Short mmCIF file of C-alpha atoms in Angstrom, two decimals:
data_model
loop_
_atom_site.label_atom_id
_atom_site.label_comp_id
_atom_site.label_asym_id
_atom_site.label_seq_id
_atom_site.Cartn_x
_atom_site.Cartn_y
_atom_site.Cartn_z
CA MET C 508 -13.76 -15.58 31.87
CA GLN C 509 -17.33 -17.33 32.69
CA LEU C 510 -17.55 -18.63 28.87
CA ALA C 511 -14.35 -20.11 28.58
CA MET C 512 -15.66 -23.06 30.09
CA PRO C 513 -18.62 -23.89 27.82
CA VAL C 514 -16.95 -22.35 24.90
CA GLY C 515 -14.20 -25.13 25.01
CA VAL C 516 -16.48 -27.50 25.82
CA PHE C 517 -18.49 -26.55 22.43
CA VAL C 518 -15.24 -25.64 19.98
CA ALA C 519 -14.47 -29.77 21.42
CA LEU C 520 -17.42 -31.11 20.80
CA LEU C 521 -17.50 -29.40 17.11
CA PHE C 522 -14.49 -30.51 16.00
CA GLY C 523 -14.47 -33.76 17.72
CA VAL C 524 -17.53 -34.64 15.20
CA LEU C 525 -15.96 -33.15 12.51
CA VAL C 526 -12.78 -35.62 12.51
CA TRP C 527 -15.45 -37.86 11.84
CA VAL C 528 -16.97 -36.41 8.93
CA LEU C 529 -14.34 -35.25 7.15
CA PRO C 530 -10.99 -36.28 5.85
CA ALA C 531 -8.49 -34.73 8.45
CA ILE C 532 -6.62 -32.32 6.45
CA LYS C 533 -9.50 -30.49 6.26
CA VAL C 534 -9.75 -30.54 9.71
CA THR C 535 -6.46 -29.92 10.73
CA ALA C 536 -6.97 -26.68 8.07
CA ALA C 537 -10.31 -25.84 9.74
CA LEU C 538 -8.59 -25.91 12.89
CA ILE C 539 -5.08 -23.74 12.72
CA GLY C 540 -8.10 -20.97 10.84
CA VAL C 541 -9.99 -20.97 13.79
CA ALA C 542 -6.96 -19.93 16.17
CA ALA C 543 -5.55 -18.02 14.12
CA VAL C 544 -8.30 -15.78 13.96
CA VAL C 545 -9.69 -16.15 18.04
CA THR C 546 -5.33 -15.50 18.21
CA ILE C 547 -6.02 -12.24 15.82
CA ILE C 548 -9.27 -11.34 17.59
CA ARG C 549 -7.53 -11.94 21.42
CA ARG C 550 -4.70 -9.60 20.08
CA PRO C 551 -5.65 -7.84 17.00
CA LEU C 552 -1.91 -6.41 16.77
CA ARG C 553 -0.77 -9.67 15.53
CA GLY C 554 -3.36 -9.28 12.89
CA LEU C 555 -2.17 -6.37 11.52
CA LEU C 556 1.57 -7.52 11.71
CA LEU C 557 0.38 -10.66 9.84
CA PHE C 558 -1.70 -8.15 7.13
CA GLY C 559 2.28 -6.45 6.62
CA VAL C 560 3.99 -9.92 5.50
CA LEU C 561 0.60 -10.76 3.31
CA ALA C 562 0.29 -8.12 1.29
CA THR C 563 4.17 -7.66 0.41
CA PHE C 564 4.63 -11.05 -0.01
CA LEU C 565 1.03 -12.08 -1.46
CA PRO C 566 -1.02 -9.43 -2.04
CA TYR C 567 -4.43 -10.73 -4.14
CA ALA C 568 -4.08 -13.95 -2.55
CA THR C 569 -8.00 -15.38 -2.56
CA VAL C 570 -10.12 -16.69 0.43
CA GLN C 571 -13.84 -17.52 0.20
CA ILE C 572 -15.86 -15.52 3.21
CA GLY C 573 -19.36 -15.22 1.68
CA ILE C 574 -17.80 -12.65 -0.94
CA ARG C 575 -14.43 -13.96 -2.83
CA THR C 576 -12.34 -11.15 -1.75
CA THR C 577 -8.53 -10.98 -0.70
CA VAL C 578 -6.84 -12.62 2.87
CA SER C 579 -5.05 -9.30 3.23
CA GLU C 580 -8.41 -6.92 3.18
CA ALA C 581 -10.47 -9.74 5.18
CA LEU C 582 -7.40 -9.60 7.87
CA VAL C 583 -8.22 -6.03 7.86
CA MET C 584 -11.77 -6.76 8.21
CA LEU C 585 -11.17 -9.15 11.68
CA ILE C 586 -8.57 -6.34 12.87
CA TRP C 587 -11.96 -3.85 12.98
CA ALA C 588 -14.10 -6.64 14.36
CA SER C 589 -11.05 -7.42 17.41
CA LEU C 590 -11.20 -4.33 18.18
CA LEU C 591 -15.06 -3.68 18.43
CA ALA C 592 -15.49 -7.08 20.04
CA HIS C 593 -13.10 -4.75 22.51
CA ARG C 594 -14.56 -2.30 23.22
CA LEU C 595 -18.29 -3.72 23.09
CA PHE C 596 -16.83 -5.82 26.45
CA ALA C 597 -14.66 -2.48 27.92
CA LEU C 598 -10.96 -4.58 26.40
CA TYR C 599 -10.48 -1.72 24.40
CA ASN C 600 -10.04 2.22 25.60
CA PRO C 601 -11.62 5.15 23.35
CA PRO C 602 -9.91 6.06 20.62
CA LEU C 603 -7.52 9.28 20.41
CA GLN C 604 -9.07 12.52 18.85
CA LEU C 605 -8.59 12.61 15.16
CA LEU C 606 -6.16 14.87 13.37
CA ARG C 607 -6.71 17.08 10.74
CA THR C 608 -5.80 14.33 8.06
CA GLU C 609 -7.94 12.13 9.35
CA ARG C 610 -11.10 14.27 9.51
CA TRP C 611 -10.34 15.25 5.99
CA LEU C 612 -10.40 10.87 5.22
CA ILE C 613 -13.28 10.54 7.20
CA ALA C 614 -15.01 13.56 4.82
CA LEU C 615 -14.17 11.47 1.29
CA MET C 616 -14.74 8.32 2.64
CA MET C 617 -18.56 10.11 3.44
CA PHE C 618 -18.94 11.77 0.34
CA SER C 619 -18.43 8.44 -1.51
CA ALA C 620 -21.86 7.92 -0.69
CA LEU C 621 -23.18 9.65 -3.60
CA PRO C 622 -20.77 8.86 -6.52
CA PHE C 623 -22.19 5.45 -5.30
CA VAL C 624 -25.64 5.65 -5.29
CA ALA C 625 -24.85 7.81 -8.29
CA GLY C 626 -23.07 5.13 -10.52
CA GLN C 627 -25.41 2.34 -9.16
CA LEU C 628 -28.44 4.38 -10.97
CA THR C 629 -26.50 5.87 -14.66
CA VAL C 630 -23.75 3.13 -14.97
CA ASN C 631 -25.57 -0.24 -16.81
CA ALA C 632 -22.93 -3.05 -16.89
CA ASP C 633 -22.23 -6.03 -14.44
CA GLY C 634 -20.31 -5.59 -11.37
CA ASN C 635 -21.17 -4.93 -7.49
CA GLY C 636 -21.40 -1.63 -6.18
CA PRO C 637 -22.28 -2.03 -2.70
CA VAL C 638 -18.92 -4.67 -1.96
CA ASN C 639 -16.01 -2.82 -4.16
CA TRP C 640 -17.36 -0.37 -2.26
CA VAL C 641 -17.08 -1.71 1.06
CA ARG C 642 -13.71 -3.17 -0.12
CA TRP C 643 -12.27 0.44 -0.79
CA LEU C 644 -13.66 2.01 2.63
CA PHE C 645 -11.84 -0.97 4.24
CA ASN C 646 -8.70 -0.30 1.96
CA LEU C 647 -8.64 3.56 3.28
CA SER C 648 -8.77 2.76 6.85
CA PRO C 649 -5.41 1.05 7.65
CA LEU C 650 -4.94 4.90 8.25
CA PHE C 651 -6.76 4.64 11.81
CA LEU C 652 -5.28 1.51 12.57
CA VAL C 653 -1.45 3.54 13.82
CA PRO C 654 -2.83 5.33 16.50
CA ARG C 655 -5.24 2.25 17.44
CA LEU C 656 -2.09 0.03 17.45
CA LEU C 657 0.96 1.02 16.29
CA ASN C 658 0.97 3.75 19.36
CA ASP C 659 4.24 3.45 20.14
CA GLU C 660 7.91 2.66 18.73
CA LYS C 661 7.76 -1.36 19.70
CA SER C 662 5.18 -2.02 17.32
CA ARG C 663 5.95 0.43 15.02
CA GLU C 664 9.09 -1.18 14.53
CA GLN C 665 7.31 -5.04 14.26
CA MET C 666 5.21 -3.17 11.53
CA THR C 667 8.22 -2.07 9.29
CA VAL C 668 9.61 -5.39 10.08
CA ALA C 669 6.88 -6.70 8.53
CA LEU C 670 6.92 -5.03 5.66
CA LEU C 671 10.22 -5.92 4.59
CA LEU C 672 9.71 -9.55 5.26
CA GLY C 673 6.74 -9.54 3.32
CA THR C 674 9.02 -7.44 0.69
CA LEU C 675 11.68 -9.54 0.70
CA PHE C 676 9.68 -12.41 0.53
CA LEU C 677 8.60 -11.25 -2.51
CA LEU C 678 11.23 -10.32 -4.43
CA LEU C 679 13.14 -13.34 -3.38
CA LEU C 680 9.89 -15.56 -5.45
CA SER C 681 9.91 -13.43 -8.34
CA ILE C 682 13.22 -12.11 -8.97
CA PRO C 683 14.69 -15.75 -9.74
CA VAL C 684 12.12 -16.97 -11.57
CA TYR C 685 11.73 -14.49 -13.73
CA LEU C 686 15.39 -14.62 -13.87
CA LYS C 687 15.31 -18.24 -15.19
CA SER C 688 12.42 -17.55 -17.62
CA GLY C 689 12.75 -14.51 -18.51
CA SER C 690 9.27 -14.36 -18.95
CA SER C 691 6.70 -12.44 -16.95
CA THR C 692 3.98 -15.54 -17.22
CA ALA C 693 6.58 -18.11 -15.42
CA ILE C 694 5.41 -16.94 -12.13
CA ILE C 695 1.51 -18.00 -12.93
CA SER C 696 1.77 -22.00 -11.61
CA ILE C 697 3.39 -20.55 -8.60
CA ILE C 698 1.14 -18.32 -7.47
CA GLY C 699 -1.58 -20.42 -8.33
CA GLY C 700 -1.04 -22.95 -6.11
CA LEU C 701 -0.93 -20.06 -3.31
CA GLY C 702 -4.90 -19.04 -3.53
CA TYR C 703 -4.83 -16.62 -6.60
CA SER C 704 -7.51 -17.41 -8.92
CA ASN C 705 -8.41 -16.16 -12.43
CA LEU C 706 -5.31 -16.93 -13.73
CA ASP C 707 -6.41 -17.28 -17.39
CA THR C 708 -7.02 -13.97 -17.05
CA LEU C 709 -4.56 -13.27 -15.42
CA ASN C 710 -1.44 -15.34 -18.00
CA GLU C 711 -3.90 -13.11 -21.10
CA GLY C 712 -2.91 -9.81 -19.35
CA LEU C 713 0.60 -10.90 -19.02
CA SER C 714 1.17 -12.42 -22.02
CA GLY C 715 1.32 -8.63 -23.87
CA LEU C 716 4.80 -7.81 -20.70
CA SER C 717 5.94 -11.02 -21.52
CA THR C 718 10.13 -8.86 -21.46
CA ARG C 719 9.10 -7.65 -18.08
CA MET C 720 8.95 -9.52 -14.48
CA GLY C 721 6.21 -10.69 -12.65
CA THR C 722 5.46 -10.66 -9.73
CA PRO C 723 2.35 -11.73 -7.23
CA TRP C 724 1.47 -7.88 -7.63
CA THR C 725 0.01 -9.86 -11.27
CA HIS C 726 1.28 -6.09 -12.99
CA PRO C 727 4.75 -5.34 -13.34
CA ASN C 728 3.40 -1.11 -13.26
CA ILE C 729 1.55 -2.28 -9.61
CA ALA C 730 4.28 -4.05 -8.89
CA GLY C 731 7.00 -1.15 -9.45
CA GLY C 732 5.02 1.37 -7.89
CA ALA C 733 4.74 -1.42 -4.08
CA LEU C 734 8.60 -0.99 -4.71
CA ALA C 735 8.95 2.41 -5.16
CA MET C 736 7.11 3.38 -1.93
CA LEU C 737 8.46 0.70 0.40
CA LEU C 738 12.11 0.79 -0.91
CA PRO C 739 13.09 4.31 0.40
CA LEU C 740 11.50 2.47 4.22
CA ALA C 741 13.93 -0.43 3.75
CA PHE C 742 16.81 2.19 2.84
CA CYS C 743 17.14 4.51 5.95
CA ILE C 744 16.21 1.38 8.31
CA GLY C 745 18.97 -0.59 6.81
CA VAL C 746 21.36 2.29 6.79
CA THR C 747 20.32 3.31 10.67
CA ARG C 748 19.82 -0.19 12.52
CA GLN C 749 22.35 -2.93 13.28
CA GLY C 750 22.44 -6.53 13.13
CA ALA C 751 19.42 -8.42 11.74
CA VAL C 752 17.18 -6.01 11.05
CA ARG C 753 19.87 -3.63 9.17
CA THR C 754 20.56 -6.81 6.85
CA LEU C 755 16.63 -6.71 5.91
CA GLY C 756 16.52 -3.33 5.43
CA LEU C 757 19.71 -3.30 3.13
CA ALA C 758 18.33 -6.70 1.09
CA VAL C 759 15.12 -4.73 0.32
CA ALA C 760 16.74 -2.04 -0.77
CA VAL C 761 19.16 -3.41 -2.74
CA LEU C 762 17.05 -6.25 -4.27
CA ALA C 763 13.93 -4.00 -4.60
CA ALA C 764 16.38 -1.39 -7.55
CA ALA C 765 17.09 -4.75 -9.28
CA GLY C 766 13.35 -5.30 -9.02
CA LEU C 767 12.01 -2.05 -9.92
CA LEU C 768 14.64 -2.14 -13.50
CA PHE C 769 12.80 -5.43 -14.35
CA THR C 770 10.21 -4.58 -14.68
CA GLY C 771 10.28 -1.89 -16.38
CA SER C 772 7.76 0.13 -14.92
CA ARG C 773 9.21 4.04 -15.97
CA GLY C 774 6.93 6.26 -13.92
CA ALA C 775 7.49 4.20 -10.90
CA LEU C 776 11.50 4.62 -11.19
CA LEU C 777 11.30 8.25 -12.74
CA SER C 778 9.37 8.90 -9.52
CA LEU C 779 11.80 7.14 -7.30
CA VAL C 780 14.74 8.95 -8.68
CA LEU C 781 12.84 11.82 -7.63
CA VAL C 782 12.29 11.86 -4.76
CA MET C 783 15.86 10.58 -4.18
CA CYS C 784 17.35 13.56 -5.83
CA TRP C 785 14.63 16.02 -3.10
CA MET C 786 16.66 13.41 -0.22
CA ALA C 787 19.88 14.07 -1.49
CA ARG C 788 19.12 17.77 -1.68
CA ARG C 789 18.20 17.86 1.48
CA ARG C 790 21.85 16.38 2.37
CA VAL C 791 20.37 13.14 3.76
CA PRO C 792 23.58 10.31 4.21
CA TYR C 793 24.07 8.04 1.47
CA VAL C 794 21.73 8.94 -0.84
CA GLY C 795 24.04 10.13 -3.45
CA ARG C 796 26.06 7.39 -2.41
CA LEU C 797 23.01 5.57 -3.57
CA LEU C 798 22.27 7.44 -6.45
CA MET C 799 25.74 6.91 -8.26
CA ALA C 800 25.13 2.94 -7.50
CA GLY C 801 22.10 2.59 -9.20
CA VAL C 802 23.42 4.43 -11.76
CA PHE C 803 26.41 2.04 -12.02
CA LEU C 804 24.07 -0.73 -11.72
CA GLY C 805 21.60 0.92 -14.16
CA ALA C 806 24.60 1.11 -16.54
CA LEU C 807 25.53 -2.89 -16.23
CA LEU C 808 21.60 -3.80 -16.80
CA LEU C 809 22.02 -1.56 -19.41
CA MET C 810 24.58 -3.06 -21.32
CA PHE C 811 24.18 -6.81 -20.60
CA TYR C 812 19.72 -6.81 -20.38
CA PRO C 813 18.17 -6.37 -23.60
CA PRO C 814 14.49 -5.97 -22.23
CA LEU C 815 15.28 -3.11 -20.11
CA GLN C 816 17.20 -1.42 -23.69
CA GLU C 817 14.14 -1.54 -25.12
CA ARG C 818 11.66 -0.15 -22.31
CA LEU C 819 14.71 3.20 -22.36
CA ILE C 820 14.81 3.13 -25.84
CA GLY C 821 10.77 3.49 -25.71
CA LEU C 822 11.17 6.02 -23.21
CA PHE C 823 12.63 8.66 -25.90
CA SER C 824 10.67 6.88 -28.81
CA SER C 825 7.48 8.67 -30.42
CA ASN C 826 6.53 5.46 -31.62
CA ASP C 827 5.80 4.47 -27.85
CA ALA C 828 2.54 2.14 -27.57
CA SER C 829 1.99 3.05 -24.33
CA THR C 830 2.63 6.34 -23.74
CA ALA C 831 0.82 7.52 -27.50
CA ILE C 832 -2.30 5.14 -25.35
CA ARG C 833 -1.72 7.39 -22.37
CA PHE C 834 -2.25 10.91 -24.28
CA GLN C 835 -5.03 9.47 -26.21
CA GLU C 836 -6.69 8.58 -22.97
CA TYR C 837 -5.88 12.19 -21.74
CA SER C 838 -7.48 13.70 -24.96
CA HIS C 839 -10.95 11.84 -24.15
CA PHE C 840 -11.15 12.24 -20.80
CA PRO C 841 -13.29 15.42 -20.98
CA ASP C 842 -16.08 12.05 -22.84
CA ALA C 843 -16.15 10.76 -19.44
CA MET C 844 -16.58 13.81 -17.53
CA LYS C 845 -19.54 14.88 -19.27
CA VAL C 846 -21.05 11.50 -19.17
CA PHE C 847 -20.45 10.79 -15.73
CA PRO C 848 -20.22 14.06 -14.26
CA LEU C 849 -20.69 12.77 -10.53
CA GLY C 850 -18.38 9.91 -11.29
CA ILE C 851 -19.21 6.16 -12.33
CA GLY C 852 -18.82 4.92 -8.68
CA PHE C 853 -17.86 1.66 -7.81
CA LYS C 854 -19.75 -1.02 -9.83
CA VAL C 855 -17.02 -1.52 -12.38
CA ASP C 856 -13.26 0.16 -12.83
CA PRO C 857 -12.72 2.51 -16.02
CA PRO C 858 -13.87 2.51 -18.63
CA VAL C 859 -16.91 1.37 -18.59
CA PRO C 860 -18.23 -1.32 -20.27
CA GLY C 861 -20.28 -0.71 -24.12
CA THR C 862 -19.32 2.94 -23.64
CA GLY C 863 -16.77 3.92 -25.78
CA LEU C 864 -15.14 6.03 -23.21
CA TRP C 865 -11.33 5.95 -22.44
CA GLY C 866 -9.41 4.83 -19.20
CA ILE C 867 -7.04 7.46 -18.10
CA SER C 868 -3.51 6.81 -16.74
CA ASN C 869 -2.96 9.09 -13.93
CA LEU C 870 -4.06 9.34 -10.31
CA TRP C 871 -6.21 12.56 -9.23
CA LEU C 872 -8.33 12.08 -12.30
CA ASN C 873 -8.86 8.53 -12.34
CA TYR C 874 -10.42 9.87 -8.36
CA VAL C 875 -12.34 12.40 -10.98
CA TYR C 876 -13.41 9.56 -12.89
CA LYS C 877 -15.13 7.04 -10.60
CA LEU C 878 -16.16 10.04 -7.96
CA GLY C 879 -16.54 13.47 -9.96
CA ILE C 880 -14.16 16.65 -9.39
CA PRO C 881 -16.13 17.07 -5.60
CA GLY C 882 -13.90 13.71 -4.74
CA MET C 883 -10.55 14.53 -6.22
CA LEU C 884 -10.91 18.17 -4.59
CA LEU C 885 -11.07 16.02 -1.12
CA PHE C 886 -8.26 13.53 -1.80
CA ILE C 887 -6.00 16.40 -2.57
CA ALA C 888 -6.52 18.25 0.75
CA VAL C 889 -5.79 15.13 2.48
CA THR C 890 -2.93 15.09 0.59
CA VAL C 891 -2.21 18.40 1.92
CA SER C 892 -2.83 18.12 5.09
CA TRP C 893 -0.77 14.86 5.69
CA TRP C 894 1.78 17.21 3.87
CA LYS C 895 1.92 20.36 6.59
CA GLU C 896 0.73 18.07 9.55
CA ALA C 897 3.73 15.32 8.91
CA ARG C 898 6.14 18.59 8.50
CA LEU C 899 8.60 18.43 11.33
CA ASP C 900 9.59 22.27 12.23
CA HIS C 901 11.99 24.14 9.58
CA ASN C 902 11.95 21.01 7.07
CA THR C 903 14.11 19.34 8.77
CA VAL C 904 15.90 16.29 7.27
CA THR C 905 18.40 14.17 8.90
CA LEU C 906 18.21 10.73 9.06
CA ASN C 907 19.20 8.41 12.11
CA ARG C 908 17.94 5.77 14.24
CA ASP C 909 14.90 8.40 15.88
CA THR C 910 13.45 9.67 12.78
CA ALA C 911 14.66 6.68 9.87
CA LEU C 912 11.10 5.38 9.88
CA TRP C 913 9.55 8.87 8.95
CA LEU C 914 12.08 10.00 6.85
CA GLY C 915 11.38 6.86 5.02
CA THR C 916 7.52 6.59 4.97
CA ARG C 917 7.53 10.34 3.82
CA ALA C 918 9.59 9.33 1.16
CA GLY C 919 7.60 6.33 0.29
CA VAL C 920 4.02 8.45 -0.08
CA LEU C 921 5.67 10.83 -2.13
CA ALA C 922 7.39 8.24 -4.84
CA ALA C 923 3.62 7.26 -4.57
CA LEU C 924 1.95 10.02 -5.19
CA LEU C 925 4.82 11.08 -7.75
CA SER C 926 3.82 7.96 -9.84
CA GLY C 927 0.53 9.11 -9.50
CA PHE C 928 1.13 10.95 -12.72
CA PHE C 929 1.84 8.25 -14.98
CA ASP C 930 -0.68 5.65 -13.64
CA HIS C 931 -3.66 5.09 -11.86
CA TYR C 932 -2.73 2.13 -8.92
CA PHE C 933 -2.58 4.32 -6.10
CA SER C 934 -6.60 5.99 -6.94
CA PHE C 935 -8.31 2.23 -6.34
CA THR C 936 -6.37 -0.56 -6.40
CA THR C 937 -6.89 -2.73 -3.48
CA VAL C 938 -4.46 -3.89 -1.56
CA LEU C 939 -1.87 -1.25 -2.63
CA ILE C 940 -3.77 1.53 -1.31
CA ALA C 941 -3.85 -0.12 2.36
CA LEU C 942 -0.52 -0.48 2.02
CA PHE C 943 -0.27 2.99 1.32
CA TRP C 944 -2.87 4.99 3.70
CA LEU C 945 -0.90 2.79 6.50
CA LEU C 946 2.78 4.19 5.40
CA LEU C 947 1.01 7.44 5.48
CA GLY C 948 -0.19 7.03 8.83
CA LEU C 949 2.69 5.74 9.96
CA ASN C 950 4.61 8.92 8.87
CA LEU C 951 1.82 11.05 10.38
CA HIS C 952 2.35 9.80 13.60
CA GLU C 953 5.81 9.14 13.69
CA ALA C 954 5.62 12.89 12.83
CA ARG C 955 3.94 13.51 15.88
CA ARG C 956 5.57 11.99 18.22
CA LEU C 957 9.37 13.61 17.56
CA GLU C 958 7.59 16.86 17.18
CA LYS C 959 6.27 15.69 21.12
CA LYS C 960 9.61 14.62 21.61
CA ARG C 961 11.58 17.78 21.00
CA HIS C 962 8.90 20.08 22.79
CA SER C 963 9.40 18.27 25.90
CA MET C 964 13.65 17.90 25.86
CA ALA C 965 13.62 21.84 25.04
CA THR C 966 10.91 22.44 28.37
CA GLU C 967 13.62 20.72 30.79
CA PRO C 968 15.16 22.32 32.75
CA ARG C 969 18.87 22.41 32.25
CA GLU C 970 21.28 22.26 35.10
CA THR C 971 23.19 25.69 35.75
CA PRO C 972 26.57 25.13 36.90
#
């Protein structure tokens, strides 16, 4: 508190000088930015809520902070800086004891130093390995933010609303643009004005996917994976809440189902259907009706929407190019393991330029490609530990207001993992994996809360007549 007066005077003088030498618009933008940073440092939860909105709405809007990174990743870095500042000034309590899943993830993060060094020495390609490695570590860190910032029911509810709001904004932007233009590249001019960079490269990449819906996720398959992960959460919140939150959840669920079909991501769609069948088998209310409604909506789109017809026919066609490429990737994958037994690290993404090697469209094999077999085994250990640790007694699956967040996040993470059999995006794709680990952390700690509540109710003394 003693520093408040001199710091305030200094900031006032600084901006007074800037008003003289810079345009008023730039000074105003700087003032807003400084105010936002100070607010997040004082209240890191607000920074995490802002991350929830931006990471689902404009995941790859960029900012220059010495290096060019996404705004979402910069927010995660700022949140950790604020937590460090709080702890240094005794404003933040020491963290809780780590759960088994969190310890496994720390082991994975520590082991990644070995493939990072190996990749720096063996991969002859342009790339900033140290920056990419640090960014990947920050993208894993939302798992550890959950017990520190989302440690009560109110904050988790706010986080859920933030994630759904961002997803709703993304769908309300992407679907009308796509329905009007019918092209994946139509959205590029819009997101270019919202902080996206490398638009020429993006346009070149989307030009071959012109019949699929473009979104701020930049690639239809990434968008499909994100929607498949968040749709179960939206559905569970929509059917168990009241008022505006219920409307928000149901709107996101319906629009995300349509958006998933428009993206043409077959792997994400199949993964979501499998998860919904699992939920229906567990007799989760309304899931059977939702499956029937999805079949009806899909049939309508299939009858009146030619691009979806082409994608569905391609799914069962022996001449489908993307399926053929995937089989080629699997057949050439042993060659990559022989050349890089410790993984390629973080300097570049697969395939390594100039080597003639192929990439791989598989989540677990992509871990082998980047971190070697031990890295993949550690990732499997993390996910297996999560599945066991976040499972309720007797694997009970009921949907009500108290269990909606647990069931929605569990189904969403499961859909993301199942999509890993078809695509690799949930392994090292920035921002997307930050959302993945955030949902996994929410599910982990929601399960812990529900178990504590059940035990407390079981141990309460019952009244005797």
